[in-house]
mmCIF file of C-alpha atoms in Angstrom:
data_model
loop_
_atom_site.group_PDB
_atom_site.id
_atom_site.type_symbol
_atom_site.label_atom_id
_atom_site.label_comp_id
_atom_site.label_asym_id
_atom_site.label_seq_id
_atom_site.Cartn_x
_atom_site.Cartn_y
_atom_site.Cartn_z
ATOM 1 C CA MET A 206 6.870 -3.716 -21.812
ATOM 2 C CA GLN A 207 7.686 -5.997 -18.960
ATOM 3 C CA SER A 208 11.279 -5.428 -19.623
ATOM 4 C CA SER A 209 10.718 -1.840 -19.269
ATOM 5 C CA ALA A 210 9.038 -2.169 -15.834
ATOM 6 C CA ILE A 211 11.621 -4.568 -14.533
ATOM 7 C CA ASN A 212 14.281 -2.141 -15.677
ATOM 8 C CA SER A 213 12.705 1.114 -14.149
ATOM 9 C CA ARG A 214 14.447 3.268 -11.525
ATOM 10 C CA GLY A 215 14.245 6.740 -10.268
ATOM 11 C CA ARG A 216 13.378 8.675 -7.259
ATOM 12 C CA PHE A 217 10.504 10.313 -5.319
ATOM 13 C CA THR A 218 11.080 13.841 -4.255
ATOM 14 C CA TRP A 219 9.408 16.247 -2.137
ATOM 15 C CA LYS A 220 9.594 19.199 0.333
ATOM 16 C CA TRP A 221 8.898 19.280 3.967
ATOM 17 C CA GLU A 222 9.249 22.254 6.353
ATOM 18 C CA GLY A 223 11.229 23.978 3.675
ATOM 19 C CA LYS A 224 13.690 21.061 3.243
ATOM 20 C CA PRO A 225 14.079 19.042 0.129
ATOM 21 C CA TYR A 226 14.176 15.152 0.423
ATOM 22 C CA ALA A 227 14.631 12.316 -2.166
ATOM 23 C CA MET A 228 13.913 8.582 -1.868
ATOM 24 C CA PRO A 229 15.379 6.327 -4.637
ATOM 25 C CA PHE A 230 13.347 3.308 -6.137
ATOM 26 C CA ASN A 231 14.207 0.508 -8.293
ATOM 27 C CA ALA A 232 12.391 -2.160 -10.006
ATOM 28 C CA GLY A 233 12.410 -4.385 -6.977
ATOM 29 C CA ASP A 234 10.613 -1.594 -4.926
ATOM 30 C CA LEU A 235 8.114 -1.222 -7.580
ATOM 31 C CA LEU A 236 7.376 -4.921 -7.970
ATOM 32 C CA THR A 237 6.998 -5.083 -4.131
ATOM 33 C CA LEU A 238 4.803 -2.167 -3.976
ATOM 34 C CA ALA A 239 2.565 -3.621 -6.957
ATOM 35 C CA ARG A 240 2.367 -7.089 -5.057
ATOM 36 C CA ALA A 241 1.027 -5.329 -1.941
ATOM 37 C CA VAL A 242 -1.344 -3.098 -3.699
ATOM 38 C CA ASP A 243 -2.915 -6.243 -5.553
ATOM 39 C CA GLU A 244 -3.691 -7.793 -1.998
ATOM 40 C CA GLU A 245 -4.571 -4.907 0.187
ATOM 41 C CA GLY A 246 -8.145 -4.017 -0.999
ATOM 42 C CA TYR A 247 -9.579 -0.826 -2.341
ATOM 43 C CA PRO A 248 -9.221 1.999 -3.398
ATOM 44 C CA LYS A 249 -5.844 0.689 -4.792
ATOM 45 C CA GLU A 250 -4.730 4.201 -5.655
ATOM 46 C CA GLY A 251 -5.207 5.190 -2.273
ATOM 47 C CA VAL A 252 -3.139 2.160 -0.824
ATOM 48 C CA ALA A 253 -0.344 2.739 -3.319
ATOM 49 C CA TRP A 254 -0.022 6.431 -2.350
ATOM 50 C CA ALA A 255 -0.331 5.701 1.495
ATOM 51 C CA LEU A 256 2.462 3.214 1.251
ATOM 52 C CA ILE A 257 4.669 5.729 -0.578
ATOM 53 C CA GLN A 258 3.749 8.424 1.779
ATOM 54 C CA ARG A 259 4.547 6.279 4.608
ATOM 55 C CA ALA A 260 8.156 5.510 3.334
ATOM 56 C CA ALA A 261 8.684 9.225 2.575
ATOM 57 C CA TRP A 262 7.309 10.300 6.002
ATOM 58 C CA LEU A 263 9.581 7.954 7.762
ATOM 59 C CA ASN A 264 12.555 9.314 5.774
ATOM 60 C CA THR A 265 11.810 12.882 6.920
ATOM 61 C CA ARG A 266 11.894 11.444 10.474
ATOM 62 C CA GLY A 267 15.335 10.130 9.904
ATOM 63 C CA LEU A 268 14.530 6.475 9.056
ATOM 64 C CA LYS A 269 16.337 5.821 5.834
ATOM 65 C CA VAL A 270 14.171 2.917 4.702
ATOM 66 C CA SER A 271 13.757 1.700 1.033
ATOM 67 C CA LEU A 272 10.304 1.673 -0.445
ATOM 68 C CA GLY A 273 10.290 -2.014 -0.892
ATOM 69 C CA ARG A 274 11.419 -2.795 2.459
ATOM 70 C CA LEU A 275 8.796 -0.604 4.050
ATOM 71 C CA VAL A 276 6.179 -1.853 1.927
ATOM 72 C CA GLU A 277 7.167 -5.500 2.841
ATOM 73 C CA GLN A 278 7.230 -4.635 6.469
ATOM 74 C CA TYR A 279 3.727 -2.968 6.479
ATOM 75 C CA ALA A 280 1.422 -4.925 4.247
ATOM 76 C CA GLN A 281 0.578 -8.213 5.929
ATOM 77 C CA PRO A 282 -0.338 -10.170 2.929
ATOM 78 C CA ILE A 283 3.480 -10.107 1.820
ATOM 79 C CA ASN A 284 5.157 -9.632 5.064
ATOM 80 C CA PRO A 285 7.858 -12.253 5.816
ATOM 81 C CA ALA A 286 7.002 -12.062 9.433
ATOM 82 C CA TRP A 287 3.561 -13.611 8.452
ATOM 83 C CA PHE A 288 4.911 -16.471 6.453
ATOM 84 C CA PRO A 289 4.896 -20.131 7.717
ATOM 85 C CA ASN A 290 8.168 -19.546 9.509
ATOM 86 C CA GLY A 291 7.583 -15.804 10.491
ATOM 87 C CA HIS A 292 7.497 -14.775 14.079
ATOM 88 C CA LYS A 293 4.036 -12.996 13.802
ATOM 89 C CA HIS A 294 2.633 -16.217 12.241
ATOM 90 C CA ARG A 295 4.039 -18.276 15.042
ATOM 91 C CA GLU A 296 2.717 -15.820 17.808
ATOM 92 C CA GLU A 297 -0.803 -16.260 16.090
ATOM 93 C CA ILE A 298 -0.711 -19.959 16.113
ATOM 94 C CA ALA A 299 0.257 -19.917 19.747
ATOM 95 C CA ARG A 300 -2.619 -17.503 20.526
ATOM 96 C CA LEU A 301 -5.197 -19.645 18.608
ATOM 97 C CA ASN A 302 -3.835 -22.823 20.254
ATOM 98 C CA ARG A 303 -4.383 -21.360 23.865
ATOM 99 C CA LEU A 304 -8.054 -20.655 22.849
ATOM 100 C CA GLY A 305 -8.426 -24.240 21.471
ATOM 101 C CA ASP A 306 -9.447 -22.832 18.126
ATOM 102 C CA ILE A 307 -8.513 -25.696 15.803
ATOM 103 C CA LYS A 308 -10.245 -24.127 12.818
ATOM 104 C CA GLY A 309 -8.547 -20.841 13.347
ATOM 105 C CA VAL A 310 -5.138 -22.558 13.423
ATOM 106 C CA ALA A 311 -5.874 -24.403 10.092
ATOM 107 C CA ASP A 312 -7.050 -21.125 8.498
ATOM 108 C CA GLU A 313 -3.972 -19.263 9.796
ATOM 109 C CA THR A 314 -1.644 -21.978 8.533
ATOM 110 C CA SER A 315 -3.348 -21.958 4.985
ATOM 111 C CA ARG A 316 -3.002 -18.130 4.920
ATOM 112 C CA ALA A 317 0.724 -18.256 5.733
ATOM 113 C CA SER A 318 1.436 -20.301 3.020
ATOM 114 C CA ARG A 319 -0.789 -18.193 0.502
ATOM 115 C CA ARG A 320 1.104 -14.871 1.807
ATOM 116 C CA LYS A 321 4.456 -16.349 0.832
ATOM 117 C CA ALA A 322 3.118 -17.313 -2.677
ATOM 118 C CA LYS A 323 1.686 -13.609 -2.960
ATOM 119 C CA SER A 324 5.023 -12.207 -2.051
ATOM 120 C CA GLU A 325 6.525 -14.182 -5.145
ATOM 121 C CA LYS A 326 4.107 -12.894 -7.782
ATOM 122 C CA PRO A 327 5.805 -12.079 -11.035
ATOM 123 C CA TRP A 328 5.157 -8.793 -12.749
ATOM 124 C CA ALA A 329 3.158 -10.567 -15.465
ATOM 125 C CA ASN A 330 0.597 -11.843 -12.876
ATOM 126 C CA ILE A 331 -0.142 -8.362 -11.182
ATOM 127 C CA ASP A 332 -3.776 -7.291 -11.952
ATOM 128 C CA SER A 333 -4.224 -4.851 -14.567
ATOM 129 C CA ASP A 334 -5.831 -2.271 -12.362
ATOM 130 C CA THR A 335 -3.013 -2.514 -10.064
ATOM 131 C CA LYS A 336 -0.697 -1.758 -13.050
ATOM 132 C CA ALA A 337 -2.556 1.125 -14.101
ATOM 133 C CA VAL A 338 -2.135 2.556 -10.636
ATOM 134 C CA ILE A 339 1.681 2.111 -10.498
ATOM 135 C CA ALA A 340 2.123 3.460 -14.073
ATOM 136 C CA SER A 341 -0.107 6.537 -13.226
ATOM 137 C CA ILE A 342 2.006 7.316 -10.248
ATOM 138 C CA LEU A 343 5.376 6.908 -12.315
ATOM 139 C CA SER A 344 4.263 9.015 -15.067
ATOM 140 C CA ASN A 345 2.987 11.876 -12.630
ATOM 141 C CA LYS A 346 -0.436 11.624 -14.024
ATOM 142 C CA LYS A 347 -2.181 12.217 -10.648
ATOM 143 C CA THR A 348 -1.321 13.584 -7.284
ATOM 144 C CA SER A 349 -2.008 11.635 -4.210
ATOM 145 C CA PRO A 350 -5.871 11.463 -3.521
ATOM 146 C CA VAL A 351 -5.069 10.606 0.322
ATOM 147 C CA LYS A 352 -2.653 13.424 1.156
ATOM 148 C CA GLY A 353 -1.264 13.017 4.674
ATOM 149 C CA ALA A 354 -2.037 9.368 4.849
ATOM 150 C CA VAL A 355 0.536 7.019 6.187
ATOM 151 C CA HIS A 356 -1.638 4.233 7.543
ATOM 152 C CA TYR A 357 -4.650 2.548 6.424
ATOM 153 C CA TRP A 358 -6.980 -0.109 7.733
ATOM 154 C CA ALA A 359 -9.812 -2.254 6.431
ATOM 155 C CA SER A 360 -13.056 -0.672 7.295
ATOM 156 C CA ARG A 361 -14.963 -3.850 7.589
ATOM 157 C CA GLY A 362 -18.229 -2.283 8.294
ATOM 158 C CA PRO A 363 -20.119 1.013 8.948
ATOM 159 C CA ASP A 364 -19.617 0.770 12.508
ATOM 160 C CA PHE A 365 -15.780 1.304 12.112
ATOM 161 C CA SER A 366 -14.148 3.818 14.479
ATOM 162 C CA THR A 367 -10.685 5.127 15.333
ATOM 163 C CA ASN A 368 -11.121 2.974 18.474
ATOM 164 C CA GLN A 369 -10.689 -0.118 16.368
ATOM 165 C CA VAL A 370 -7.048 0.639 15.548
ATOM 166 C CA LYS A 371 -6.227 1.370 19.041
ATOM 167 C CA LYS A 372 -3.798 3.972 17.866
ATOM 168 C CA PRO A 373 -4.851 7.300 19.672
ATOM 169 C CA ASN A 374 -2.260 9.208 17.929
ATOM 170 C CA LEU A 375 -3.740 8.805 14.478
ATOM 171 C CA THR A 376 -6.189 11.005 12.822
ATOM 172 C CA LEU A 377 -8.905 9.508 10.564
ATOM 173 C CA LEU A 378 -8.632 11.487 7.226
ATOM 174 C CA ASP A 379 -11.650 9.936 5.608
ATOM 175 C CA ARG A 380 -13.799 6.821 5.630
ATOM 176 C CA GLY A 381 -13.163 5.578 2.168
ATOM 177 C CA TYR A 382 -15.726 4.941 -0.274
ATOM 178 C CA GLY A 383 -18.081 2.354 1.200
ATOM 179 C CA PHE A 384 -17.519 -0.132 4.048
ATOM 180 C CA GLY A 385 -17.007 -3.609 4.348
ATOM 181 C CA PRO A 386 -14.547 -6.451 3.185
ATOM 182 C CA GLY A 387 -11.801 -5.229 0.899
ATOM 183 C CA ARG A 388 -12.342 -1.506 1.658
ATOM 184 C CA ASN A 389 -9.873 0.670 3.388
ATOM 185 C CA VAL A 390 -9.957 3.962 5.360
ATOM 186 C CA PHE A 391 -6.902 6.207 5.653
ATOM 187 C CA PHE A 392 -5.132 7.782 8.608
ATOM 188 C CA ALA A 393 -2.620 10.432 9.096
ATOM 189 C CA ASP A 394 0.011 10.233 11.854
ATOM 190 C CA LYS A 395 0.855 12.772 14.228
ATOM 191 C CA GLY A 396 2.074 15.788 12.090
ATOM 192 C CA SER A 397 1.577 14.279 8.748
ATOM 193 C CA GLN A 398 -1.821 15.626 8.068
ATOM 194 C CA ASN A 399 -0.464 18.089 5.423
ATOM 195 C CA PHE A 400 2.263 15.730 4.035
ATOM 196 C CA GLY A 401 2.369 15.244 0.300
ATOM 197 C CA GLY A 402 3.498 16.926 -2.894
ATOM 198 C CA ILE A 403 5.681 13.802 -3.891
ATOM 199 C CA ILE A 404 6.575 13.634 -7.497
ATOM 200 C CA VAL A 405 8.500 11.166 -9.423
ATOM 201 C CA ILE A 406 11.799 12.076 -11.141
ATOM 202 C CA GLY A 407 13.503 9.707 -13.778
ATOM 203 C CA ASP A 408 10.792 7.410 -14.801
ATOM 204 C CA ASN A 409 7.918 9.464 -16.330
ATOM 205 C CA GLN A 410 8.680 7.812 -19.826
ATOM 206 C CA VAL A 411 8.458 4.184 -18.264
ATOM 207 C CA GLY A 412 5.148 5.141 -16.734
ATOM 208 C CA ASN A 413 3.821 6.384 -20.103
ATOM 209 C CA MET A 414 4.979 3.353 -21.786
ATOM 210 C CA LEU A 415 3.642 1.067 -19.009
ATOM 211 C CA LEU A 416 0.127 2.735 -19.415
ATOM 212 C CA ALA A 417 0.145 2.321 -23.001
ATOM 213 C CA SER A 418 1.169 -1.329 -22.689
ATOM 214 C CA ILE A 419 -1.736 -2.439 -20.420
ATOM 215 C CA ASN A 420 -4.598 -4.292 -22.275
ATOM 216 C CA PRO A 421 -7.215 -1.496 -23.187
ATOM 217 C CA MET A 422 -10.017 -3.411 -21.340
ATOM 218 C CA GLY A 423 -8.004 -3.347 -18.364
ATOM 219 C CA ILE A 424 -7.500 0.408 -18.310
ATOM 220 C CA MET A 425 -11.214 0.801 -18.711
ATOM 221 C CA ILE A 426 -12.001 -1.448 -15.946
ATOM 222 C CA ALA A 427 -9.265 0.390 -13.738
ATOM 223 C CA SER A 428 -10.663 3.825 -14.720
ATOM 224 C CA ALA A 429 -14.098 2.931 -13.941
ATOM 225 C CA MET A 430 -13.237 1.746 -10.575
ATOM 226 C CA GLY A 431 -11.160 4.648 -9.922
ATOM 227 C CA TYR A 432 -14.004 6.922 -10.784
ATOM 228 C CA ALA A 433 -16.423 4.903 -8.540
ATOM 229 C CA ALA A 434 -14.131 5.028 -5.572
ATOM 230 C CA TRP A 435 -12.979 8.677 -5.790
ATOM 231 C CA LYS A 436 -15.786 10.618 -7.366
ATOM 232 C CA TRP A 437 -16.559 12.476 -4.275
ATOM 233 C CA TRP A 438 -13.060 13.836 -4.256
ATOM 234 C CA VAL A 439 -13.550 15.429 -7.599
#
């Protein structure tokens, strides 16, 4: 089944303000998406859809960017700008040095190396629950549970507020399921609150095959996690 995932291609389609749009994707885009979803925390289904919607939303605004490129630029754990030679990493090291934070410099240096390794993770090493999310999207099994979301942030704690993201043009859509490390909350950009309705053309069969190929225990775990994270939407 790995070969089917590698050979997959198709397009996301949607309508916005009465106009049809399409965004093609290929195997590289899907692998980049899976790598990001693997590392960006929970709920994974929300993260995956927010990334897809962000790429689609930017396309409606005239920025023709591929899904893989957008995901790579947005998701810090696989963003080359945060790798050992990346400019964001170098800026952070300089900031920590100015503060005299020796431990912070060591930690960020270690994280930069781990980010590069995460960006090279093969499909075989992607978590089963992530594969289940990607397969569900490809086979049009579910619509987006975070309609309108084009941004997400780690909630960190129950005192999370929109002030923490310092983006006054964003609208908090929901506070996610729980708070703390590894949990995300989702935001709409100005005008994107009702954005959604994205469907996949061309890879339904691959999605169904991928679902069937995943270890049954992995699907059970993913389903349980999905239910726990999204039960209040149902």
